[in-house]
PDB file of C-alpha atoms in Angstrom:
ATOM      1  CA  MET Y   1       0.204 -40.908  45.730  1.00 56.00           C
ATOM      2  CA  ILE Y   2       2.308 -39.841  42.682  1.00 58.00           C
ATOM      3  CA  PRO Y   3       5.986 -40.427  43.147  1.00 58.00           C
ATOM      4  CA  LEU Y   4       8.229 -37.371  43.348  1.00 56.00           C
ATOM      5  CA  PHE Y   5      10.449 -38.427  40.504  1.00 57.00           C
ATOM      6  CA  LEU Y   6       7.424 -38.422  38.272  1.00 48.00           C
ATOM      7  CA  ILE Y   7       6.246 -35.051  39.348  1.00 51.00           C
ATOM      8  CA  LEU Y   8       9.726 -33.628  38.638  1.00 50.00           C
ATOM      9  CA  LYS Y   9       9.659 -35.328  35.196  1.00 56.00           C
ATOM     10  CA  LEU Y  10       6.366 -33.964  34.303  1.00 53.00           C
ATOM     11  CA  TYR Y  11       7.389 -30.405  35.562  1.00 54.00           C
ATOM     12  CA  LYS Y  12      10.605 -30.684  33.460  1.00 60.00           C
ATOM     13  CA  GLN Y  13       8.682 -31.529  30.298  1.00 59.00           C
ATOM     14  CA  HIS Y  14       6.039 -28.864  30.985  1.00 57.00           C
ATOM     15  CA  SER Y  15       8.665 -26.117  31.457  1.00 62.00           C
ATOM     16  CA  ILE Y  16      10.320 -27.160  28.264  1.00 65.00           C
ATOM     17  CA  ILE Y  17       6.999 -26.940  26.360  1.00 62.00           C
ATOM     18  CA  CYS Y  18       6.401 -23.546  27.845  1.00 51.00           C
ATOM     19  CA  TYR Y  19       9.910 -22.531  26.933  1.00 55.00           C
ATOM     20  CA  ILE Y  20       9.266 -23.576  23.342  1.00 60.00           C
ATOM     21  CA  TRP Y  21       5.999 -21.763  23.196  1.00 50.00           C
ATOM     22  CA  ILE Y  22       7.590 -18.569  24.457  1.00 57.00           C
ATOM     23  CA  LYS Y  23      10.360 -18.704  21.925  1.00 61.00           C
ATOM     24  CA  LEU Y  24       7.786 -19.405  19.261  1.00 57.00           C
ATOM     25  CA  ILE Y  25       5.714 -16.460  20.251  1.00 58.00           C
ATOM     26  CA  ASN Y  26       8.810 -14.161  20.450  1.00 58.00           C
ATOM     27  CA  ASN Y  27       9.978 -15.373  16.992  1.00 62.00           C
ATOM     28  CA  LEU Y  28       6.455 -14.622  15.483  1.00 56.00           C
ATOM     29  CA  LYS Y  29       6.671 -11.006  17.139  1.00 59.00           C
ATOM     30  CA  SER Y  30      10.250 -10.604  15.823  1.00 64.00           C
ATOM     31  CA  ASN Y  31       9.067 -11.684  12.180  1.00 63.00           C
ATOM     32  CA  LEU Y  32       6.218  -9.180  12.265  1.00 62.00           C
ATOM     33  CA  VAL Y  33       8.524  -6.403  13.460  1.00 68.00           C
ATOM     34  CA  MET Y  34      11.219  -7.317  10.801  1.00 76.00           C
ATOM     35  CA  VAL Y  35       8.696  -7.531   7.911  1.00 74.00           C
ATOM     36  CA  LYS Y  36       6.909  -4.320   9.048  1.00 80.00           C
ATOM     37  CA  ALA Y  37      10.167  -2.564   9.284  1.00 84.00           C
ATOM     38  CA  LYS Y  38      11.191  -3.686   5.668  1.00 88.00           C
ATOM     39  CA  TYR Y  39       7.781  -2.382   4.233  1.00 89.00           C
ATOM     40  CA  GLN Y  40       7.489   0.656   6.626  1.00 90.00           C
ATOM     41  CA  SER Y  41       7.649   3.074   3.598  1.00 93.00           C
ATOM     42  CA  VAL Y  42       4.560   1.410   2.117  1.00 93.00           C
ATOM     43  CA  LEU Y  43       2.725   1.683   5.413  1.00 91.00           C
ATOM     44  CA  ASP Y  44       3.812   5.453   5.651  1.00 93.00           C
ATOM     45  CA  LEU Y  45       2.634   5.996   2.002  1.00 95.00           C
ATOM     46  CA  GLY Y  46      -0.779   4.303   2.885  1.00 95.00           C
ATOM     47  CA  GLN Y  47      -1.179   6.740   5.636  1.00 94.00           C
ATOM     48  CA  LYS Y  48      -0.092   9.712   3.480  1.00 96.00           C
ATOM     49  CA  LEU Y  49      -2.654   8.766   0.909  1.00 95.00           C
ATOM     50  CA  ASN Y  50      -5.267   8.303   3.501  1.00 94.00           C
ATOM     51  CA  ILE Y  51      -6.040   4.680   2.594  1.00 95.00           C
ATOM     52  CA  GLN Y  52      -9.414   3.673   4.083  1.00 95.00           C
ATOM     53  CA  ASP Y  53     -10.299   0.501   6.003  1.00 93.00           C
ATOM     54  CA  GLY Y  54      -6.541  -0.342   6.287  1.00 90.00           C
ATOM     55  CA  ASP Y  55      -5.401  -3.591   8.133  1.00 90.00           C
ATOM     56  CA  VAL Y  56      -1.834  -4.896   8.657  1.00 89.00           C
ATOM     57  CA  SER Y  57      -1.236  -8.382   9.994  1.00 86.00           C
ATOM     58  CA  GLU Y  58       1.420 -11.142   9.739  1.00 81.00           C
ATOM     59  CA  GLU Y  59       1.021 -14.681   8.938  1.00 82.00           C
ATOM     60  CA  ASN Y  60       3.864 -17.191   8.686  1.00 79.00           C
ATOM     61  CA  GLY Y  61       6.402 -14.426   8.029  1.00 78.00           C
ATOM     62  CA  THR Y  62       4.274 -12.779   5.305  1.00 87.00           C
ATOM     63  CA  LEU Y  63       3.027  -9.231   5.934  1.00 89.00           C
ATOM     64  CA  LYS Y  64      -0.701  -8.841   4.938  1.00 92.00           C
ATOM     65  CA  ILE Y  65      -1.979  -5.427   4.178  1.00 94.00           C
ATOM     66  CA  LYS Y  66      -5.317  -4.471   2.902  1.00 96.00           C
ATOM     67  CA  GLY Y  67      -7.225  -1.195   2.423  1.00 96.00           C
ATOM     68  CA  VAL Y  68      -9.200   0.932  -0.061  1.00 97.00           C
ATOM     69  CA  ALA Y  69      -7.311   3.560  -2.165  1.00 97.00           C
ATOM     70  CA  ASN Y  70      -9.186   6.596  -3.433  1.00 97.00           C
ATOM     71  CA  THR Y  71      -8.123   6.065  -7.086  1.00 98.00           C
ATOM     72  CA  GLN Y  72      -6.242   3.565  -9.385  1.00 98.00           C
ATOM     73  CA  TYR Y  73      -3.337   5.931  -9.440  1.00 98.00           C
ATOM     74  CA  GLU Y  74      -2.978   5.756  -5.600  1.00 97.00           C
ATOM     75  CA  LYS Y  75      -3.235   1.990  -5.761  1.00 98.00           C
ATOM     76  CA  ASN Y  76      -0.448   1.940  -8.414  1.00 97.00           C
ATOM     77  CA  LEU Y  77       1.764   4.225  -6.232  1.00 97.00           C
ATOM     78  CA  LEU Y  78       1.457   1.635  -3.391  1.00 96.00           C
ATOM     79  CA  TRP Y  79       2.255  -1.270  -5.749  1.00 96.00           C
ATOM     80  CA  ASP Y  80       5.197   0.645  -7.159  1.00 96.00           C
ATOM     81  CA  GLU Y  81       6.559   0.989  -3.568  1.00 96.00           C
ATOM     82  CA  ILE Y  82       5.958  -2.595  -2.718  1.00 94.00           C
ATOM     83  CA  LYS Y  83       7.850  -3.691  -5.932  1.00 94.00           C
ATOM     84  CA  GLU Y  84      10.589  -1.219  -5.228  1.00 94.00           C
ATOM     85  CA  ILE Y  85      11.271  -2.895  -1.893  1.00 92.00           C
ATOM     86  CA  GLY Y  86      10.379  -6.575  -2.646  1.00 88.00           C
ATOM     87  CA  GLY Y  87      10.896  -6.902  -6.337  1.00 88.00           C
ATOM     88  CA  ASP Y  88       8.292  -7.725  -8.962  1.00 87.00           C
ATOM     89  CA  ASN Y  89       6.968 -10.838  -7.099  1.00 87.00           C
ATOM     90  CA  PRO Y  90       7.665 -10.326  -3.449  1.00 88.00           C
ATOM     91  CA  SER Y  91       6.949 -13.471  -1.340  1.00 87.00           C
ATOM     92  CA  ASP Y  92       6.966 -11.778   2.061  1.00 89.00           C
ATOM     93  CA  ILE Y  93       3.970  -9.372   1.517  1.00 92.00           C
ATOM     94  CA  MET Y  94       0.392  -9.829   0.286  1.00 93.00           C
ATOM     95  CA  ALA Y  95      -1.539  -6.689  -0.592  1.00 94.00           C
ATOM     96  CA  ASP Y  96      -5.289  -6.486  -1.102  1.00 96.00           C
ATOM     97  CA  ILE Y  97      -5.774  -2.917  -2.236  1.00 97.00           C
ATOM     98  CA  LYS Y  98      -9.226  -2.051  -3.643  1.00 98.00           C
ATOM     99  CA  VAL Y  99     -10.158   1.193  -5.369  1.00 98.00           C
ATOM    100  CA  ALA Y 100     -13.080   3.457  -4.243  1.00 97.00           C
ATOM    101  CA  ASP Y 101     -13.627   5.226  -7.408  1.00 97.00           C
ATOM    102  CA  THR Y 102     -13.035   3.397 -10.555  1.00 97.00           C
ATOM    103  CA  SER Y 103     -14.649   5.881 -12.813  1.00 97.00           C
ATOM    104  CA  LEU Y 104     -11.416   7.760 -13.038  1.00 97.00           C
ATOM    105  CA  TYR Y 105      -7.627   7.355 -12.833  1.00 98.00           C
ATOM    106  CA  HIS Y 106      -7.038  10.317 -10.469  1.00 98.00           C
ATOM    107  CA  LYS Y 107      -8.050  13.848  -9.610  1.00 98.00           C
ATOM    108  CA  HIS Y 108      -5.259  16.492  -9.994  1.00 98.00           C
ATOM    109  CA  THR Y 109      -5.165  19.985  -8.554  1.00 98.00           C
ATOM    110  CA  VAL Y 110      -3.280  22.292 -11.086  1.00 98.00           C
ATOM    111  CA  LYS Y 111      -0.068  23.994  -9.736  1.00 98.00           C
ATOM    112  CA  GLY Y 112       1.436  27.106 -11.125  1.00 97.00           C
ATOM    113  CA  GLY Y 113       3.569  26.464 -14.155  1.00 97.00           C
ATOM    114  CA  GLU Y 114       1.850  23.181 -15.309  1.00 98.00           C
ATOM    115  CA  SER Y 115       0.469  22.355 -18.546  1.00 98.00           C
ATOM    116  CA  LEU Y 116      -1.852  19.532 -19.741  1.00 98.00           C
ATOM    117  CA  SER Y 117       1.133  17.811 -21.444  1.00 98.00           C
ATOM    118  CA  LYS Y 118       3.135  17.986 -18.322  1.00 98.00           C
ATOM    119  CA  ILE Y 119       0.353  16.510 -16.366  1.00 98.00           C
ATOM    120  CA  ALA Y 120      -0.176  13.743 -18.976  1.00 98.00           C
ATOM    121  CA  LYS Y 121       3.486  12.930 -18.899  1.00 98.00           C
ATOM    122  CA  HIS Y 122       3.335  12.597 -15.081  1.00 98.00           C
ATOM    123  CA  TYR Y 123       0.292  10.244 -15.055  1.00 98.00           C
ATOM    124  CA  TYR Y 124       0.617   8.491 -18.323  1.00 98.00           C
ATOM    125  CA  GLY Y 125       4.306   8.766 -19.201  1.00 97.00           C
ATOM    126  CA  ASP Y 126       3.311  10.294 -22.412  1.00 98.00           C
ATOM    127  CA  PRO Y 127       2.860  14.142 -22.801  1.00 98.00           C
ATOM    128  CA  MET Y 128       0.763  13.530 -26.037  1.00 98.00           C
ATOM    129  CA  LYS Y 129      -2.042  12.107 -23.974  1.00 98.00           C
ATOM    130  CA  TYR Y 130      -2.942  15.722 -22.821  1.00 98.00           C
ATOM    131  CA  THR Y 131      -5.907  15.444 -25.219  1.00 98.00           C
ATOM    132  CA  ALA Y 132      -7.535  12.682 -22.999  1.00 98.00           C
ATOM    133  CA  ILE Y 133      -7.369  14.981 -20.037  1.00 98.00           C
ATOM    134  CA  PHE Y 134      -8.766  17.900 -22.027  1.00 98.00           C
ATOM    135  CA  GLU Y 135     -11.620  15.862 -23.285  1.00 98.00           C
ATOM    136  CA  ALA Y 136     -12.490  14.684 -19.723  1.00 98.00           C
ATOM    137  CA  ASN Y 137     -12.506  18.272 -18.458  1.00 98.00           C
ATOM    138  CA  LYS Y 138     -14.301  20.136 -21.232  1.00 98.00           C
ATOM    139  CA  ASN Y 139     -16.913  21.233 -18.710  1.00 98.00           C
ATOM    140  CA  ILE Y 140     -14.229  23.532 -17.025  1.00 97.00           C
ATOM    141  CA  LEU Y 141     -11.658  23.880 -19.912  1.00 97.00           C
ATOM    142  CA  LYS Y 142     -12.218  25.800 -23.071  1.00 97.00           C
ATOM    143  CA  ASN Y 143      -8.625  25.648 -24.496  1.00 97.00           C
ATOM    144  CA  PRO Y 144      -6.067  22.807 -23.809  1.00 97.00           C
ATOM    145  CA  ASP Y 145      -3.389  25.611 -23.606  1.00 97.00           C
ATOM    146  CA  VAL Y 146      -5.058  27.428 -20.789  1.00 97.00           C
ATOM    147  CA  ILE Y 147      -5.209  25.993 -17.292  1.00 98.00           C
ATOM    148  CA  HIS Y 148      -5.139  27.728 -13.987  1.00 97.00           C
ATOM    149  CA  PRO Y 149      -3.678  27.005 -10.553  1.00 98.00           C
ATOM    150  CA  ASP Y 150      -6.107  25.190  -8.134  1.00 98.00           C
ATOM    151  CA  GLN Y 151      -8.360  23.928 -10.850  1.00 98.00           C
ATOM    152  CA  GLU Y 152      -9.249  20.279 -10.107  1.00 98.00           C
ATOM    153  CA  LEU Y 153      -8.871  18.161 -13.167  1.00 98.00           C
ATOM    154  CA  ILE Y 154     -10.196  14.629 -13.773  1.00 98.00           C
ATOM    155  CA  ILE Y 155      -7.455  12.259 -15.082  1.00 98.00           C
ATOM    156  CA  PRO Y 156      -9.407   9.667 -16.941  1.00 98.00           C
ATOM    157  CA  ASN Y 157      -8.678   6.028 -17.273  1.00 97.00           C
ATOM    158  CA  LEU Y 158      -7.154   5.018 -20.575  1.00 94.00           C
TER     159      LEU Y 158
END
């Protein structure tokens, strides 16, 4: 028969181990909640952009996200948001974002009042790159000065 003092000693050690495990699990959950909250705007943007095959997990205090953006432009938007929050080299997030269509930079639906130079400035930061957009859309554009609302333009990779 096992002496009572030994049973109590083992029980006490067991309950301490259980307590430590519970604290560890709660800390891990807390870390995930904190890191997810910090990068919530990235997750929201991913939803807005309809990122496919998205997955979010946490490992050792690092938020891991992955998914497939439709275009390179959308991938860049996600990275810009990550860097806005975590700086140029964030250590608390790892993102594996693939691009579904690498044949173009983005597709743009023309809105009233836009011009090719305004669109080029938006995507490339340089209004003079409007010629690249015009060349990529010669099948629907005859004149670089004439575009119409609701036309869908290819924004080419440069």
